Coordinates of C-alpha atoms in Angstrom, one line a residue:
M1413 CA 14.5 8.6 -17.1
T1414 CA 12.2 7.3 -14.4
R1415 CA 10.5 4.0 -15.4
P1416 CA 6.7 3.8 -14.9
G1417 CA 5.5 1.1 -12.4
Y1418 CA 6.0 0.1 -8.8
A1419 CA 8.8 2.2 -7.4
F1420 CA 9.9 -0.3 -4.6
S1421 CA 11.4 -3.8 -4.9
N1422 CA 11.1 -6.9 -2.8
A1423 CA 14.7 -7.6 -3.7
S1424 CA 16.1 -4.4 -2.3
D1425 CA 18.2 -4.2 0.8
Q1426 CA 15.5 -2.0 2.4
S1427 CA 12.7 -4.4 1.7
T1428 CA 12.5 -5.9 5.2
A1429 CA 12.5 -2.5 6.9
H1430 CA 9.9 -1.3 4.3
H1431 CA 7.5 -4.2 4.9
D1432 CA 8.0 -4.2 8.7
A1433 CA 7.0 -0.5 8.8
L1434 CA 4.0 -1.1 6.6
A1435 CA 2.8 -4.0 8.7
E1436 CA 3.1 -1.9 11.9
L1437 CA 1.4 1.1 10.3
L1438 CA -1.5 -0.5 8.5
D1439 CA -2.1 -4.2 9.5
A1440 CA -4.4 -3.4 12.4
Q1441 CA -6.6 -1.2 10.2
T1442 CA -6.5 -3.8 7.4
H1443 CA -7.6 -6.6 9.8
E1444 CA -10.5 -4.5 11.1
S1445 CA -11.7 -3.7 7.6
I1446 CA -11.5 -7.3 6.3
A1447 CA -13.4 -8.5 9.4
E1448 CA -16.1 -6.0 8.7
V1449 CA -16.8 -7.2 5.1
V1450 CA -16.3 -11.0 5.3
D1451 CA -16.7 -13.8 7.8
L1452 CA -13.3 -15.5 7.3
P1453 CA -13.7 -19.1 8.6
G1454 CA -14.0 -21.5 5.7
R1455 CA -13.6 -18.8 3.1
R1456 CA -11.3 -18.8 0.1
C1457 CA -9.1 -15.6 -0.1
L1458 CA -6.8 -14.0 -2.6
E1459 CA -4.1 -11.6 -1.5
V1460 CA -2.8 -9.7 -4.5
G1461 CA 0.6 -7.9 -4.4
A1462 CA 1.3 -9.6 -1.0
G1463 CA 4.7 -8.2 -0.4
A1464 CA 6.2 -9.8 2.7
G1465 CA 2.9 -11.6 3.4
S1466 CA 1.9 -10.2 6.7
V1467 CA -1.8 -9.9 5.7
A1468 CA -1.7 -13.3 3.8
V1469 CA -0.4 -15.0 7.0
W1470 CA -3.1 -13.4 9.1
L1471 CA -5.7 -14.5 6.6
A1472 CA -4.3 -18.1 6.6
E1473 CA -4.7 -18.3 10.3
R1474 CA -8.4 -17.6 10.0
A1475 CA -9.7 -18.5 6.5
G1476 CA -10.2 -21.8 4.8
E1477 CA -7.7 -21.3 2.0
V1478 CA -5.5 -18.3 1.0
V1479 CA -3.6 -17.7 -2.3
A1480 CA -1.0 -15.0 -2.0
T1481 CA 0.5 -13.6 -5.2
D1482 CA 3.2 -11.1 -6.1
I1483 CA 5.5 -10.6 -9.1
A1484 CA 8.4 -11.2 -6.7
P1485 CA 7.0 -13.5 -4.0
Q1486 CA 10.3 -14.5 -2.3
R1487 CA 9.5 -12.6 0.9
I1488 CA 6.2 -14.4 1.6
P1489 CA 6.6 -17.2 4.2
D1490 CA 5.3 -20.8 4.0
R1491 CA 2.3 -21.4 6.2
P1492 CA -0.5 -24.0 6.4
R1493 CA -3.5 -23.2 4.1
L1494 CA -1.3 -20.6 2.3
T1495 CA -0.4 -21.1 -1.3
V1496 CA 2.2 -18.6 -2.7
R1497 CA 2.2 -17.9 -6.5
Q1498 CA 4.4 -15.7 -8.7
H1499 CA 1.7 -13.9 -10.7
D1500 CA 1.0 -10.6 -12.5
I1501 CA -2.7 -9.6 -11.8
V1502 CA -2.8 -7.7 -15.1
T1503 CA -1.4 -10.3 -17.5
G1504 CA -1.5 -13.5 -15.5
D1505 CA -4.0 -16.4 -16.0
P1506 CA -7.1 -16.5 -13.8
L1507 CA -6.6 -18.1 -10.4
G1508 CA -10.1 -19.2 -9.6
R1509 CA -12.9 -17.8 -7.6
F1510 CA -12.6 -16.3 -4.2
D1511 CA -14.8 -15.0 -1.3
L1512 CA -12.4 -12.2 -0.6
V1513 CA -9.9 -10.5 -2.9
H1514 CA -7.6 -8.0 -1.2
A1515 CA -4.9 -5.7 -2.4
R1516 CA -3.0 -3.1 -0.4
L1517 CA -0.9 -0.3 -1.9
L1518 CA -1.1 -1.9 -5.3
L1519 CA -3.6 -0.2 -7.6
G1520 CA -2.3 3.3 -7.1
H1521 CA 1.1 2.2 -8.4
L1522 CA 0.0 0.2 -11.5
P1523 CA -0.2 1.8 -14.9
G1524 CA -2.8 -0.9 -15.7
R1525 CA -4.8 -0.3 -12.6
T1526 CA -8.2 -0.4 -14.3
A1527 CA -7.4 -3.7 -15.9
A1528 CA -6.1 -5.1 -12.6
L1529 CA -9.3 -4.0 -10.9
R1530 CA -11.4 -5.7 -13.4
Q1531 CA -9.3 -8.9 -13.1
M1532 CA -9.7 -8.9 -9.4
A1533 CA -13.5 -8.2 -9.6
G1534 CA -13.7 -11.1 -12.1
A1535 CA -12.0 -13.4 -9.5
L1536 CA -14.9 -13.0 -7.0
A1537 CA -17.3 -15.8 -6.3
P1538 CA -21.0 -14.7 -6.1
R1539 CA -21.4 -12.2 -3.2
G1540 CA -17.6 -12.2 -2.8
V1541 CA -15.9 -9.0 -1.6
L1542 CA -13.1 -7.0 -3.2
L1543 CA -11.2 -4.7 -0.7
T1544 CA -8.3 -2.4 -1.8
G1545 CA -6.4 0.4 -0.1
D1546 CA -4.0 3.0 -1.2
F1547 CA -2.3 6.1 0.1
A1548 CA -3.3 9.7 -0.7
V1549 CA -1.8 13.0 0.4
A1550 CA -3.5 14.5 3.4
P1551 CA -4.6 18.1 3.3
G1552 CA -2.6 20.7 5.1
A1553 CA 1.0 21.1 5.9
F1554 CA 3.2 18.0 5.9
V1555 CA 5.4 19.1 8.8
M1556 CA 3.3 19.6 11.9
S1557 CA 6.1 20.0 14.4
A1558 CA 9.9 20.0 14.2
P1559 CA 12.8 21.1 16.3
D1560 CA 13.9 24.0 14.0
E1561 CA 13.1 25.8 10.7
K1562 CA 15.9 24.0 8.9
T1563 CA 14.3 20.6 9.6
V1564 CA 10.9 22.0 8.6
D1565 CA 12.4 23.2 5.3
V1566 CA 14.2 20.0 4.4
L1567 CA 11.2 17.8 5.2
S1568 CA 8.8 20.1 3.3
R1569 CA 11.1 19.9 0.3
Y1570 CA 11.4 16.2 0.7
F1571 CA 7.6 15.8 0.7
T1572 CA 7.3 17.6 -2.5
A1573 CA 10.1 15.6 -4.1
H1574 CA 8.7 12.3 -2.8
V1575 CA 5.2 12.9 -4.2
R1576 CA 6.7 14.1 -7.6
S1577 CA 9.0 11.1 -7.7
L1578 CA 6.2 8.6 -7.2
T1579 CA 4.1 10.5 -9.8
A1580 CA 7.0 10.1 -12.2
H1581 CA 6.9 6.4 -11.6
G1582 CA 3.2 6.4 -12.5
Y1583 CA 1.6 6.7 -9.0
D1584 CA -1.9 8.2 -9.1
N1585 CA -2.4 10.1 -5.9
D1586 CA -6.1 10.7 -6.7
W1587 CA -6.8 7.0 -7.2
P1588 CA -8.2 6.3 -3.7
H1589 CA -10.9 8.8 -4.3
R1590 CA -11.7 7.6 -7.8
A1591 CA -11.7 3.9 -6.8
P1592 CA -15.4 3.8 -5.8
A1593 CA -16.6 4.9 -9.2
A1594 CA -14.2 2.3 -10.8
F1595 CA -15.6 -0.4 -8.5
E1596 CA -19.2 0.4 -9.6
A1597 CA -18.1 0.5 -13.3
A1598 CA -16.6 -3.0 -12.8
G1599 CA -20.1 -4.2 -11.8
L1600 CA -19.6 -4.4 -8.0
T1601 CA -22.4 -3.5 -5.6
E1602 CA -22.6 -2.2 -2.0
V1603 CA -19.5 -0.1 -2.7
R1604 CA -18.1 1.7 0.3
F1605 CA -15.2 4.0 0.9
R1606 CA -13.4 4.9 4.2
S1607 CA -10.3 7.0 4.8
Y1608 CA -8.0 6.6 7.7
G1609 CA -5.2 9.0 8.8
T1610 CA -3.0 9.8 11.7
S1611 CA 0.1 11.8 12.5
W1612 CA 3.5 10.1 12.0
R1613 CA 6.1 10.6 14.7
G1614 CA 9.9 10.6 13.9
G1615 CA 11.2 7.0 14.4
G1616 CA 7.6 5.6 14.2
P1617 CA 6.4 3.2 11.5
G1618 CA 5.2 6.0 9.1
C1619 CA 8.6 7.7 9.2
R1620 CA 10.5 4.4 9.0
L1621 CA 8.5 3.6 5.9
L1622 CA 9.5 6.9 4.3
R1623 CA 13.1 6.3 5.4
A1624 CA 13.2 2.8 3.9
G1625 CA 11.9 4.1 0.6
M1626 CA 14.4 6.9 0.1
P1627 CA 17.3 4.7 -1.3
Q1628 CA 15.0 3.2 -3.8
L1629 CA 13.7 6.6 -4.9
R1630 CA 17.2 8.2 -4.9
A1631 CA 17.4 8.6 -8.7
A1632 CA 13.9 10.1 -8.9
L1633 CA 14.5 12.3 -5.9
S1634 CA 17.8 13.6 -7.4
A1635 CA 15.9 14.4 -10.6
Q1636 CA 13.7 16.6 -8.5
G1637 CA 16.7 18.5 -7.3
F1638 CA 17.0 16.8 -3.9
T1639 CA 20.7 16.5 -3.1
D1640 CA 22.6 13.8 -1.2
D1641 CA 23.0 16.3 1.7
D1642 CA 19.2 16.8 1.6
M1643 CA 18.7 13.0 1.8
S1644 CA 21.0 12.6 4.7
A1645 CA 19.3 15.5 6.6
T1646 CA 15.9 14.0 5.8
A1647 CA 16.9 10.5 7.0
A1648 CA 18.1 12.0 10.3
A1649 CA 14.9 14.0 10.7
L1650 CA 12.7 11.0 10.0
A1651 CA 14.4 9.3 12.9
D1652 CA 14.0 12.2 15.3
P1653 CA 11.1 11.8 17.8
R1654 CA 10.8 15.6 18.0
V1655 CA 9.4 15.5 14.4
L1656 CA 5.6 15.1 13.9
L1657 CA 4.3 14.7 10.3
N1658 CA 0.8 14.9 8.8
G1659 CA 0.8 11.2 7.6
F1660 CA -0.6 10.1 4.3
L1661 CA -4.3 9.1 4.3
F1662 CA -5.1 5.5 3.7
G1663 CA -8.2 5.2 1.6
Q1664 CA -10.0 1.8 1.4
T1665 CA -12.7 0.8 -1.0
S1666 CA -14.8 -2.3 -0.8
G1667 CA -17.5 -3.8 -3.2
R1668 CA -19.4 -7.0 -3.5
A1669 CA -20.0 -9.2 -6.5
P1670 CA -23.6 -9.8 -7.5
N1671 CA -25.3 -13.1 -6.9

């Protein structure tokens, strides 16, 4: 039986590859979005679900103070102006008030996402900004180009099994598009949504992200009828530069606390 909750672990053997691919895939877009909503020098920032800390480190190089939290924070490096805390945003004690609260690829995975959102909104200083981002499935076929029909078939079946596996863990694929209403319900103002998407080439960061996640999803993928041979063929296809995929959309929502 698949357990609800975040499907990936910072303690796994694939964690470094997973986080490196995420950083290459999303950090530039994340930096741009943060810079649009807050002037960082001198600001106090909270990074929730910091993972390996690439965004937290970037913030610490620019902001006045950064607190980075995770339920398993062992991958977050030590840096000046960066405080690392083991913390659960749903059940943990308040951490203070912040000018920016940021969470990437967190709320879509959490069964208690609404409670987590309200906790993060409650951590904002007056006029502080909450910015979150999560993946959603892009419209259209997943496989845009592949060297043969066999590869198209296994990748298409993998995509279906992948999405169903994450859903079995409790992932809400519709969350990015429901987040703006939830932000407004939490009392935030100036709510804004943006969606970013691009193709993922075999061997590139998006495909490496999927490849790193496969061992951690193995039990759930197997429950969807995806065999060991299917997984081996998919891993090979995700490393093949002849493959071009319709990458997941990255939907970001921001909102500001009232005065």
